[in-house]
Short mmCIF file of C-alpha atoms in Angstrom, two decimals:
data_model
loop_
_atom_site.label_atom_id
_atom_site.label_comp_id
_atom_site.label_asym_id
_atom_site.label_seq_id
_atom_site.Cartn_x
_atom_site.Cartn_y
_atom_site.Cartn_z
CA GLN A 18 -19.36 -15.66 -34.48
CA GLU A 19 -19.96 -19.33 -32.84
CA ALA A 20 -23.66 -18.26 -33.65
CA ALA A 21 -23.13 -17.59 -37.37
CA LYS A 22 -21.80 -20.63 -37.47
CA TYR A 23 -25.36 -22.15 -36.99
CA GLU A 24 -26.61 -19.91 -39.98
CA LYS A 25 -28.58 -17.04 -36.55
CA LYS A 26 -29.11 -13.45 -38.05
CA VAL A 27 -26.41 -11.95 -35.81
CA MET A 28 -25.29 -8.17 -35.11
CA VAL A 29 -22.57 -7.41 -32.39
CA LEU A 30 -23.01 -3.59 -30.91
CA ASP A 31 -19.60 -2.07 -29.67
CA PHE A 32 -19.10 1.51 -28.53
CA VAL A 33 -15.89 2.73 -26.46
CA MET A 34 -17.08 5.24 -24.19
CA PRO A 35 -14.16 7.95 -24.17
CA THR A 36 -12.42 7.96 -20.68
CA PRO A 37 -12.46 11.31 -19.01
CA LEU A 38 -9.30 12.59 -21.29
CA GLY A 39 -10.93 11.70 -24.17
CA ASN A 40 -8.97 8.21 -24.79
CA SER A 41 -11.05 5.50 -27.00
CA TRP A 42 -9.89 2.52 -28.94
CA GLY A 43 -11.22 -0.55 -31.32
CA LEU A 44 -13.03 -3.43 -31.78
CA GLY A 45 -11.79 -6.35 -29.32
CA GLY A 46 -13.00 -5.36 -25.82
CA THR A 47 -11.27 -4.07 -22.80
CA CYS A 48 -8.55 -7.21 -22.82
CA VAL A 49 -7.43 -6.71 -26.56
CA ASN A 50 -7.04 -3.03 -26.17
CA VAL A 51 -6.45 -2.30 -23.20
CA GLY A 52 -5.80 -4.98 -20.51
CA CYS A 53 -4.26 -8.05 -21.79
CA ILE A 54 -2.88 -7.54 -24.45
CA PRO A 55 -0.89 -4.16 -24.04
CA LYS A 56 -0.26 -4.81 -20.05
CA LYS A 57 1.73 -8.47 -21.03
CA LEU A 58 3.56 -6.64 -23.86
CA MET A 59 4.59 -3.94 -21.97
CA HIS A 60 5.93 -6.60 -18.53
CA GLN A 61 8.14 -8.23 -21.16
CA ALA A 62 9.39 -4.83 -21.96
CA ALA A 63 10.07 -4.58 -18.52
CA LEU A 64 10.87 -7.86 -18.38
CA LEU A 65 13.66 -7.52 -21.36
CA GLY A 66 15.74 -4.96 -19.43
CA GLN A 67 16.23 -7.22 -16.72
CA ALA A 68 17.52 -9.87 -18.65
CA LEU A 69 20.09 -6.84 -20.03
CA GLN A 70 21.30 -6.65 -16.41
CA ASP A 71 21.55 -10.15 -16.09
CA SER A 72 23.06 -10.89 -19.78
CA ARG A 73 26.81 -9.04 -18.41
CA LYS A 74 26.76 -12.11 -15.60
CA TYR A 75 26.66 -14.58 -18.86
CA GLY A 76 29.53 -12.97 -20.41
CA TRP A 77 27.80 -10.42 -23.12
CA GLN A 78 29.57 -6.65 -23.03
CA PHE A 79 28.21 -4.08 -23.86
CA THR A 80 29.97 -0.16 -22.96
CA GLU A 81 26.43 2.01 -24.12
CA GLU A 82 24.24 3.33 -21.31
CA VAL A 83 20.77 1.46 -21.91
CA LYS A 84 17.91 3.71 -21.50
CA HIS A 85 14.67 3.01 -22.48
CA ASN A 86 12.03 4.76 -25.22
CA TRP A 87 8.45 4.96 -23.76
CA MET A 88 7.40 6.57 -27.56
CA THR A 89 9.25 3.41 -29.11
CA MET A 90 7.53 0.73 -27.29
CA THR A 91 3.81 2.19 -27.17
CA GLU A 92 3.97 2.96 -30.50
CA SER A 93 5.04 -0.99 -31.28
CA VAL A 94 2.09 -2.56 -28.60
CA GLN A 95 -0.92 0.21 -30.40
CA ASN A 96 0.71 -0.92 -34.01
CA TYR A 97 0.12 -4.80 -32.80
CA ILE A 98 -2.93 -3.77 -31.07
CA GLY A 99 -4.54 -1.87 -34.24
CA SER A 100 -3.67 -4.78 -36.77
CA LEU A 101 -5.94 -6.95 -34.02
CA ASN A 102 -8.63 -4.60 -34.25
CA TRP A 103 -8.54 -4.93 -38.14
CA GLY A 104 -8.49 -8.82 -37.35
CA TYR A 105 -11.60 -9.11 -35.91
CA ARG A 106 -13.64 -7.00 -38.66
CA VAL A 107 -12.55 -8.71 -40.80
CA SER A 108 -13.38 -12.33 -39.18
CA LEU A 109 -16.82 -10.72 -38.23
CA ARG A 110 -17.35 -9.52 -42.23
CA GLU A 111 -16.72 -13.01 -43.02
CA LYS A 112 -18.78 -14.85 -41.30
CA ASN A 113 -21.61 -12.31 -42.07
CA VAL A 114 -21.68 -10.97 -38.84
CA THR A 115 -23.32 -7.17 -38.30
CA TYR A 116 -21.40 -4.96 -36.53
CA GLU A 117 -22.19 -1.56 -35.60
CA ASN A 118 -20.30 0.60 -33.68
CA ALA A 119 -22.95 1.78 -32.24
CA TYR A 120 -24.07 2.56 -27.92
CA GLY A 121 -26.69 -0.19 -27.70
CA GLU A 122 -29.52 -0.07 -24.98
CA PHE A 123 -32.76 -1.61 -24.10
CA VAL A 124 -36.05 0.66 -24.97
CA GLY A 125 -38.35 -2.12 -24.57
CA PRO A 126 -39.40 -5.84 -24.82
CA HIS A 127 -37.13 -7.34 -27.65
CA THR A 128 -36.02 -4.04 -28.97
CA VAL A 129 -32.65 -2.18 -28.69
CA LYS A 130 -31.65 1.34 -29.33
CA ALA A 131 -28.42 1.51 -31.11
CA THR A 132 -26.72 5.52 -31.13
CA ASN A 133 -23.47 6.00 -33.28
CA LYS A 134 -21.36 8.49 -32.36
CA ARG A 135 -22.77 11.19 -34.64
CA GLY A 136 -26.03 10.51 -32.61
CA VAL A 137 -28.00 8.53 -35.48
CA GLU A 138 -30.13 6.14 -33.62
CA LYS A 139 -31.47 3.06 -35.01
CA LEU A 140 -34.00 0.67 -33.57
CA TYR A 141 -33.60 -3.02 -33.76
CA THR A 142 -35.17 -6.51 -33.07
CA ALA A 143 -33.43 -9.64 -31.84
CA GLU A 144 -35.37 -12.67 -30.45
CA ARG A 145 -31.96 -12.89 -28.23
CA PHE A 146 -30.00 -10.95 -26.90
CA LEU A 147 -25.93 -11.46 -24.91
CA ILE A 148 -25.17 -8.92 -23.11
CA ALA A 149 -21.16 -8.44 -22.81
CA THR A 150 -20.49 -5.13 -21.75
CA GLY A 151 -17.39 -5.38 -19.05
CA GLU A 152 -16.52 -3.13 -16.66
CA ARG A 153 -14.73 -0.28 -16.79
CA PRO A 154 -12.01 1.47 -14.44
CA ARG A 155 -13.92 3.15 -11.14
CA TYR A 156 -12.25 6.67 -10.25
CA LEU A 157 -12.14 7.90 -6.42
CA GLY A 158 -14.83 10.44 -6.26
CA ILE A 159 -12.79 12.55 -5.00
CA PRO A 160 -11.31 16.94 -6.16
CA GLY A 161 -9.05 16.22 -9.23
CA ASP A 162 -9.49 12.65 -9.98
CA LYS A 163 -11.31 12.56 -13.59
CA GLU A 164 -9.16 16.06 -14.41
CA TYR A 165 -5.39 14.47 -13.89
CA CYS A 166 -5.42 11.11 -13.11
CA ILE A 167 -5.30 7.89 -15.47
CA SER A 168 -6.39 4.53 -15.06
CA SER A 169 -5.21 1.52 -17.22
CA ASP A 170 -7.63 3.02 -20.22
CA ASP A 171 -5.24 5.66 -20.32
CA LEU A 172 -1.68 4.02 -19.88
CA PHE A 173 -0.96 1.64 -22.91
CA SER A 174 -1.53 4.79 -25.38
CA LEU A 175 -0.09 7.55 -23.04
CA PRO A 176 1.83 9.65 -25.70
CA TYR A 177 4.68 10.50 -23.41
CA CYS A 178 6.76 9.29 -20.48
CA PRO A 179 4.95 8.90 -16.91
CA GLY A 180 7.91 9.72 -15.09
CA LYS A 181 7.38 9.86 -11.36
CA THR A 182 4.08 7.83 -10.86
CA LEU A 183 1.88 7.38 -7.94
CA VAL A 184 -0.22 3.94 -8.54
CA VAL A 185 -3.23 3.78 -6.48
CA GLY A 186 -4.93 0.69 -5.62
CA ALA A 187 -3.97 -2.73 -4.57
CA SER A 188 -5.68 -4.85 -7.57
CA TYR A 189 -3.90 -7.17 -9.89
CA VAL A 190 -4.04 -3.92 -12.59
CA ALA A 191 -2.36 -1.66 -9.95
CA LEU A 192 0.22 -3.95 -9.51
CA GLU A 193 1.43 -5.24 -12.64
CA CYS A 194 1.54 -1.44 -14.02
CA ALA A 195 3.41 -0.68 -11.04
CA GLY A 196 5.76 -3.29 -12.03
CA PHE A 197 6.23 -2.70 -15.36
CA LEU A 198 6.63 0.65 -14.78
CA VAL A 199 9.51 0.08 -12.09
CA GLY A 200 10.90 -2.16 -14.67
CA LEU A 201 11.35 0.54 -17.22
CA GLY A 202 13.68 2.65 -14.91
CA LEU A 203 10.55 4.96 -13.75
CA ASP A 204 10.38 6.04 -9.71
CA VAL A 205 7.07 3.76 -8.65
CA THR A 206 4.76 4.53 -5.34
CA VAL A 207 1.71 2.50 -4.97
CA MET A 208 -0.87 3.74 -2.16
CA VAL A 209 -2.55 0.63 -0.61
CA ARG A 210 -6.11 1.42 1.36
CA SER A 211 -5.63 -2.30 2.81
CA ILE A 212 -4.99 -5.51 1.48
CA LEU A 213 -2.88 -6.69 -1.85
CA LEU A 214 -4.46 -8.80 -4.26
CA ARG A 215 -7.76 -9.10 -2.62
CA GLY A 216 -9.73 -12.34 -3.52
CA PHE A 217 -6.11 -14.32 -4.01
CA ASP A 218 -3.82 -16.69 -2.30
CA GLN A 219 -2.76 -13.97 0.51
CA ASP A 220 0.15 -16.08 1.89
CA ILE A 221 1.15 -15.35 -1.76
CA ALA A 222 -0.07 -11.35 -2.13
CA ASN A 223 2.34 -11.00 0.42
CA LYS A 224 5.32 -12.50 -1.21
CA ILE A 225 4.88 -10.44 -4.34
CA GLY A 226 4.15 -7.42 -2.26
CA GLU A 227 8.35 -7.92 -0.13
CA TYR A 228 9.40 -8.82 -4.11
CA MET A 229 7.93 -5.48 -5.40
CA GLU A 230 9.36 -3.52 -2.90
CA GLU A 231 12.98 -5.30 -2.93
CA HIS A 232 12.92 -4.18 -6.15
CA GLY A 233 12.10 -0.32 -6.06
CA ILE A 234 8.70 0.34 -5.84
CA LYS A 235 7.60 2.53 -2.55
CA PHE A 236 4.30 1.28 -0.66
CA ILE A 237 2.34 3.88 1.36
CA ARG A 238 -0.19 1.65 3.67
CA GLU A 239 -3.11 2.50 4.86
CA PHE A 240 -3.95 5.89 3.04
CA VAL A 241 -6.16 7.03 0.42
CA PRO A 242 -6.35 9.96 -1.64
CA ILE A 243 -9.00 12.74 -0.76
CA LYS A 244 -7.28 15.50 -3.29
CA VAL A 245 -5.46 15.60 -6.59
CA GLU A 246 -4.14 18.94 -8.03
CA GLN A 247 -2.55 20.47 -10.77
CA ILE A 248 1.01 22.18 -10.14
CA GLU A 249 2.12 22.38 -13.41
CA GLU A 250 0.94 21.72 -17.02
CA GLY A 251 2.93 19.27 -19.35
CA ALA A 252 3.68 15.86 -20.72
CA PRO A 253 4.24 14.67 -18.08
CA GLY A 254 2.99 17.53 -15.75
CA ARG A 255 3.14 17.65 -11.96
CA LEU A 256 0.74 16.85 -9.68
CA LYS A 257 -0.30 16.85 -5.78
CA VAL A 258 -1.60 14.07 -4.02
CA THR A 259 -3.05 14.82 -0.35
CA ALA A 260 -3.84 11.64 1.27
CA LYS A 261 -5.34 10.77 4.37
CA SER A 262 -4.83 7.40 6.76
CA THR A 263 -7.54 4.39 7.05
CA THR A 264 -6.97 4.68 10.97
CA GLY A 265 -6.37 7.60 12.17
CA ASN A 266 -6.52 11.51 11.31
CA GLN A 267 -2.74 11.78 9.31
CA ILE A 268 -2.73 13.90 6.30
CA ILE A 269 0.34 13.42 4.02
CA GLU A 270 0.90 15.19 0.55
CA GLY A 271 3.34 14.39 -2.48
CA GLU A 272 4.32 15.09 -5.84
CA TYR A 273 3.91 13.00 -8.46
CA ASN A 274 4.06 13.69 -12.97
CA THR A 275 1.38 11.27 -13.41
CA VAL A 276 -1.02 9.61 -10.54
CA LEU A 277 -2.66 6.16 -12.01
CA VAL A 278 -6.53 5.30 -10.40
CA ALA A 279 -6.79 1.06 -10.00
CA ILE A 280 -9.05 0.52 -7.35
CA GLY A 281 -11.41 -1.27 -9.22
CA ARG A 282 -13.87 -1.66 -11.86
CA ASP A 283 -17.28 -1.13 -12.03
CA ALA A 284 -19.71 -3.23 -14.18
CA CYS A 285 -21.24 -1.13 -17.42
CA THR A 286 -24.99 -2.45 -16.72
CA ARG A 287 -26.35 1.23 -15.25
CA LYS A 288 -26.68 2.62 -18.66
CA ILE A 289 -28.19 0.15 -21.20
CA GLY A 290 -31.81 0.10 -20.17
CA LEU A 291 -31.97 -2.85 -18.27
CA ASP A 292 -34.58 -1.40 -16.13
CA LYS A 293 -37.11 -1.34 -19.16
CA VAL A 294 -36.70 -4.71 -19.80
CA GLY A 295 -36.83 -5.84 -16.38
CA VAL A 296 -33.60 -7.67 -16.09
CA LYS A 297 -32.43 -7.58 -12.31
CA ILE A 298 -29.09 -6.01 -11.21
CA ASN A 299 -27.56 -6.42 -7.97
CA GLU A 300 -28.36 -2.84 -6.99
CA LYS A 301 -24.77 -2.28 -4.83
CA THR A 302 -22.53 -3.44 -7.34
CA GLY A 303 -24.31 -3.14 -11.10
CA LYS A 304 -23.50 -7.49 -11.31
CA ILE A 305 -25.99 -9.63 -13.23
CA PRO A 306 -27.28 -12.42 -11.28
CA VAL A 307 -27.66 -15.43 -14.38
CA ASN A 308 -28.35 -19.04 -13.66
CA ASP A 309 -25.84 -22.06 -14.50
CA GLU A 310 -26.44 -21.18 -17.97
CA GLU A 311 -25.68 -17.63 -17.88
CA GLN A 312 -29.80 -16.84 -18.44
CA THR A 313 -31.01 -13.27 -16.50
CA ASN A 314 -34.29 -13.31 -15.01
CA VAL A 315 -35.91 -12.47 -18.35
CA PRO A 316 -35.21 -16.09 -20.22
CA TYR A 317 -34.84 -14.67 -24.22
CA ILE A 318 -31.73 -12.30 -22.32
CA TYR A 319 -28.04 -13.88 -21.53
CA ALA A 320 -25.15 -12.41 -19.95
CA VAL A 321 -21.48 -13.99 -19.99
CA GLY A 322 -18.17 -11.88 -18.54
CA ASP A 323 -17.10 -9.75 -16.58
CA ILE A 324 -20.48 -8.18 -15.46
CA LEU A 325 -21.69 -11.45 -13.80
CA GLN A 326 -22.68 -11.58 -10.04
CA ASP A 327 -19.89 -13.93 -8.11
CA LYS A 328 -18.29 -14.98 -11.44
CA LEU A 329 -14.21 -14.46 -12.80
CA GLU A 330 -13.11 -11.65 -14.31
CA LEU A 331 -11.31 -13.50 -16.51
CA THR A 332 -11.39 -13.04 -20.53
CA PRO A 333 -11.30 -16.44 -21.46
CA VAL A 334 -14.00 -17.00 -19.17
CA ALA A 335 -16.35 -15.02 -21.13
CA ILE A 336 -15.35 -16.38 -24.64
CA GLN A 337 -16.19 -20.02 -23.57
CA ALA A 338 -19.17 -19.10 -21.57
CA ALA A 339 -20.33 -17.62 -24.93
CA ARG A 340 -19.42 -20.91 -26.94
CA LEU A 341 -20.86 -22.90 -24.33
CA LEU A 342 -24.19 -20.81 -24.27
CA VAL A 343 -24.76 -20.70 -28.20
CA GLN A 344 -23.74 -24.43 -28.31
CA ARG A 345 -26.72 -25.08 -26.03
CA LEU A 346 -29.21 -22.67 -27.55
CA TYR A 347 -28.45 -23.55 -31.19
CA GLY A 348 -26.45 -26.88 -31.51
CA GLY A 349 -28.10 -29.00 -28.88
CA ALA A 350 -24.92 -29.18 -26.64
CA THR A 351 -25.29 -29.34 -22.69
CA SER A 352 -21.87 -28.86 -21.71
CA LYS A 353 -21.89 -25.82 -18.85
CA CYS A 354 -18.98 -23.73 -18.10
CA ASP A 355 -16.89 -24.68 -15.08
CA TYR A 356 -16.49 -21.27 -13.09
CA VAL A 357 -13.72 -23.10 -10.27
CA ASN A 358 -10.75 -24.71 -11.94
CA VAL A 359 -9.83 -21.79 -13.86
CA PRO A 360 -5.86 -20.97 -14.57
CA THR A 361 -5.39 -17.52 -14.61
CA THR A 362 -1.39 -15.41 -14.22
CA VAL A 363 -0.67 -12.26 -12.52
CA PHE A 364 1.87 -10.77 -14.60
CA THR A 365 3.31 -9.07 -11.30
CA PRO A 366 7.65 -8.34 -11.82
CA LEU A 367 7.36 -12.02 -10.12
CA GLU A 368 4.59 -14.47 -11.83
CA TYR A 369 2.04 -15.75 -10.05
CA GLY A 370 -0.05 -18.53 -11.72
CA ALA A 371 -3.00 -19.99 -9.98
CA CYS A 372 -5.84 -22.25 -10.60
CA GLY A 373 -8.77 -23.46 -8.01
CA TYR A 374 -8.80 -22.45 -4.20
CA SER A 375 -7.10 -19.80 -2.65
CA GLU A 376 -5.75 -21.30 0.63
CA GLU A 377 -7.83 -19.10 2.73
CA ALA A 378 -11.25 -20.17 0.14
CA ALA A 379 -10.39 -24.21 0.78
CA VAL A 380 -10.06 -23.60 4.57
CA GLN A 381 -13.56 -22.08 4.22
CA LYS A 382 -15.21 -25.01 2.32
CA PHE A 383 -13.48 -27.78 3.82
CA GLY A 384 -12.01 -26.94 6.77
CA GLU A 385 -8.71 -27.07 8.06
CA GLU A 386 -8.80 -30.31 9.25
CA ASN A 387 -9.36 -31.40 6.14
CA ILE A 388 -7.12 -30.40 3.81
CA GLU A 389 -3.17 -30.41 3.58
CA VAL A 390 -1.09 -27.63 1.95
CA TYR A 391 2.83 -28.89 0.68
CA HIS A 392 4.72 -26.01 -0.72
CA SER A 393 8.72 -25.15 -1.63
CA HIS A 394 10.37 -22.30 -2.00
CA PHE A 395 12.82 -22.56 -5.19
CA TRP A 396 15.60 -20.52 -6.87
CA PRO A 397 15.28 -20.64 -10.91
CA LEU A 398 18.84 -21.58 -12.75
CA GLU A 399 18.42 -18.78 -14.69
CA TRP A 400 19.03 -17.04 -11.93
CA THR A 401 22.10 -18.63 -10.20
CA VAL A 402 24.79 -17.08 -12.36
CA PRO A 403 23.50 -13.38 -12.13
CA SER A 404 22.85 -14.58 -8.32
CA ARG A 405 19.39 -12.59 -7.63
CA ASP A 406 16.55 -13.30 -5.93
CA ASN A 407 17.33 -16.50 -4.01
CA ASN A 408 14.41 -18.06 -2.09
CA LYS A 409 12.09 -15.45 -3.63
CA CYS A 410 9.77 -17.82 -6.63
CA TYR A 411 7.45 -20.59 -4.61
CA ALA A 412 4.78 -23.60 -5.28
CA LYS A 413 2.21 -24.59 -3.26
CA ILE A 414 -0.30 -27.17 -3.65
CA ILE A 415 -3.24 -27.46 -1.86
CA CYS A 416 -5.20 -30.75 -1.52
CA ASN A 417 -8.37 -32.10 -0.18
CA ILE A 418 -7.22 -35.25 2.35
CA GLN A 419 -11.01 -36.54 2.16
CA ASP A 420 -10.71 -37.28 -1.14
CA ASN A 421 -7.46 -39.12 -1.86
CA GLU A 422 -5.70 -35.66 -1.72
CA ARG A 423 -7.11 -34.28 -5.08
CA VAL A 424 -4.87 -31.19 -5.83
CA ILE A 425 -7.89 -28.13 -5.60
CA GLY A 426 -5.39 -25.30 -5.24
CA PHE A 427 -1.96 -24.99 -7.31
CA HIS A 428 -0.16 -22.08 -7.12
CA VAL A 429 3.09 -20.93 -8.46
CA LEU A 430 5.17 -17.59 -8.16
CA GLY A 431 8.42 -17.48 -10.81
CA PRO A 432 9.41 -16.80 -14.19
CA SER A 433 6.40 -18.31 -16.83
CA ALA A 434 4.56 -18.84 -14.17
CA GLY A 435 1.28 -18.45 -16.91
CA GLU A 436 2.93 -21.62 -18.96
CA ILE A 437 3.26 -23.45 -16.05
CA THR A 438 -0.13 -22.88 -14.67
CA GLN A 439 -1.62 -24.28 -17.89
CA GLY A 440 -0.27 -27.15 -18.23
CA PHE A 441 -1.63 -28.32 -14.53
CA ALA A 442 -4.45 -26.89 -15.16
CA ALA A 443 -5.81 -29.70 -17.54
CA ALA A 444 -4.18 -32.21 -14.95
CA MET A 445 -6.71 -30.54 -12.52
CA ARG A 446 -9.42 -31.11 -14.39
CA CYS A 447 -8.41 -34.76 -14.85
CA GLY A 448 -8.58 -34.67 -10.63
CA LEU A 449 -4.98 -34.54 -10.46
CA THR A 450 -4.03 -36.09 -6.90
CA LYS A 451 -1.06 -35.94 -4.75
CA GLU A 452 0.34 -39.19 -5.81
CA GLN A 453 0.36 -38.81 -9.14
CA LEU A 454 1.83 -35.50 -9.21
CA ASP A 455 4.41 -37.13 -6.91
CA SER A 456 4.81 -40.17 -9.88
CA THR A 457 5.47 -37.29 -12.68
CA ILE A 458 8.34 -37.45 -13.48
CA GLY A 459 10.06 -33.60 -13.60
CA ILE A 460 11.97 -32.10 -15.95
CA HIS A 461 15.37 -30.80 -15.34
CA PRO A 462 16.95 -28.41 -14.75
CA VAL A 463 13.04 -26.24 -15.20
CA CYS A 464 10.76 -24.32 -12.43
CA ALA A 465 8.11 -26.56 -13.19
CA GLU A 466 9.84 -29.43 -11.78
CA VAL A 467 9.22 -27.95 -8.59
#
């Protein structure tokens, strides 16, 4: 859409390979269809359940048993996603961008082959190419995983309530899904190979784990599944999971209705003909190394988003990088994407907002003696009346002593963490210091005041 503003002739190839269970979706990528959008809506469904509990202490009286209907929720979520898919198609058409629902792969210099779902092939040539293929969930590579397990690609449109669920993994996808499933009243177990939320601040990651455990999620730590078998068909059916200890030879078994695999994602770069045009990828990860202008080793081919090596896997980062890239190519601009001061939020039951460095990364980059950490637990006012979760929320900033105590890391664990973090991210881009933070008057009584 950005390139079309410069009156360039633009085409979008977008094709969703169905999941092993046969699910696929419309235009808009992971975030819109099987990522951020349905995830946040289902997280909201769980928060509303908590609000119902709290409301009694606030004087709301209701006698009937409160139950959650999975089908009503998924139907509402999918209807909204459908409206977004339609909106994207209309938007592309209005801007004269050609959209083909076809699978693209390079076949030679400046040439791609597009194959639609009927197998019809067409060749297209272009002056420049932008690869933005994203990633798809990784499977365990064990007997029964693709036959009987689901991934986040299947969960948000699952046509039945998942029942007793085992979530395999400790990624933010794993913990977010486990969090809203338990919030909807399901029996949820999380199987963790090693640590929670790799790459995020570990102080906070452990607090998230503790909170989730206190709120009914069972954790099986240092185990990995080695086999999934079907005991009974159905919607949901029954599955037997066999798992092995990562530290010894112990084997355990468990029965679940649904097994959700969320152990990470793999870049969609290995089956798009990059070898035909000489684009280098990291053989181990499939990710594409680019320079600071998102250019691959082949000058006319660029890449953005989750497929980039050593960059953040966040939708708004991909959008920003793509817009800036096009403005540099066709608009005479020079701005490059900032991959450091990027705010993000993990929508676990207790939300976690972050911007800048984790404590571990700050220590590694600046040295322990050069950073100062300020932190505090807090209790949201709204939680005092129902008297729950005292001292579970937490705020922390990491400052660079050498640079006038500039705030280089911001972390908050609590309700509306995303809303809080967004504002502070703007301040951090302006070079926020501890002194400036201290001299900012708080809004009373809100969580951000802390």
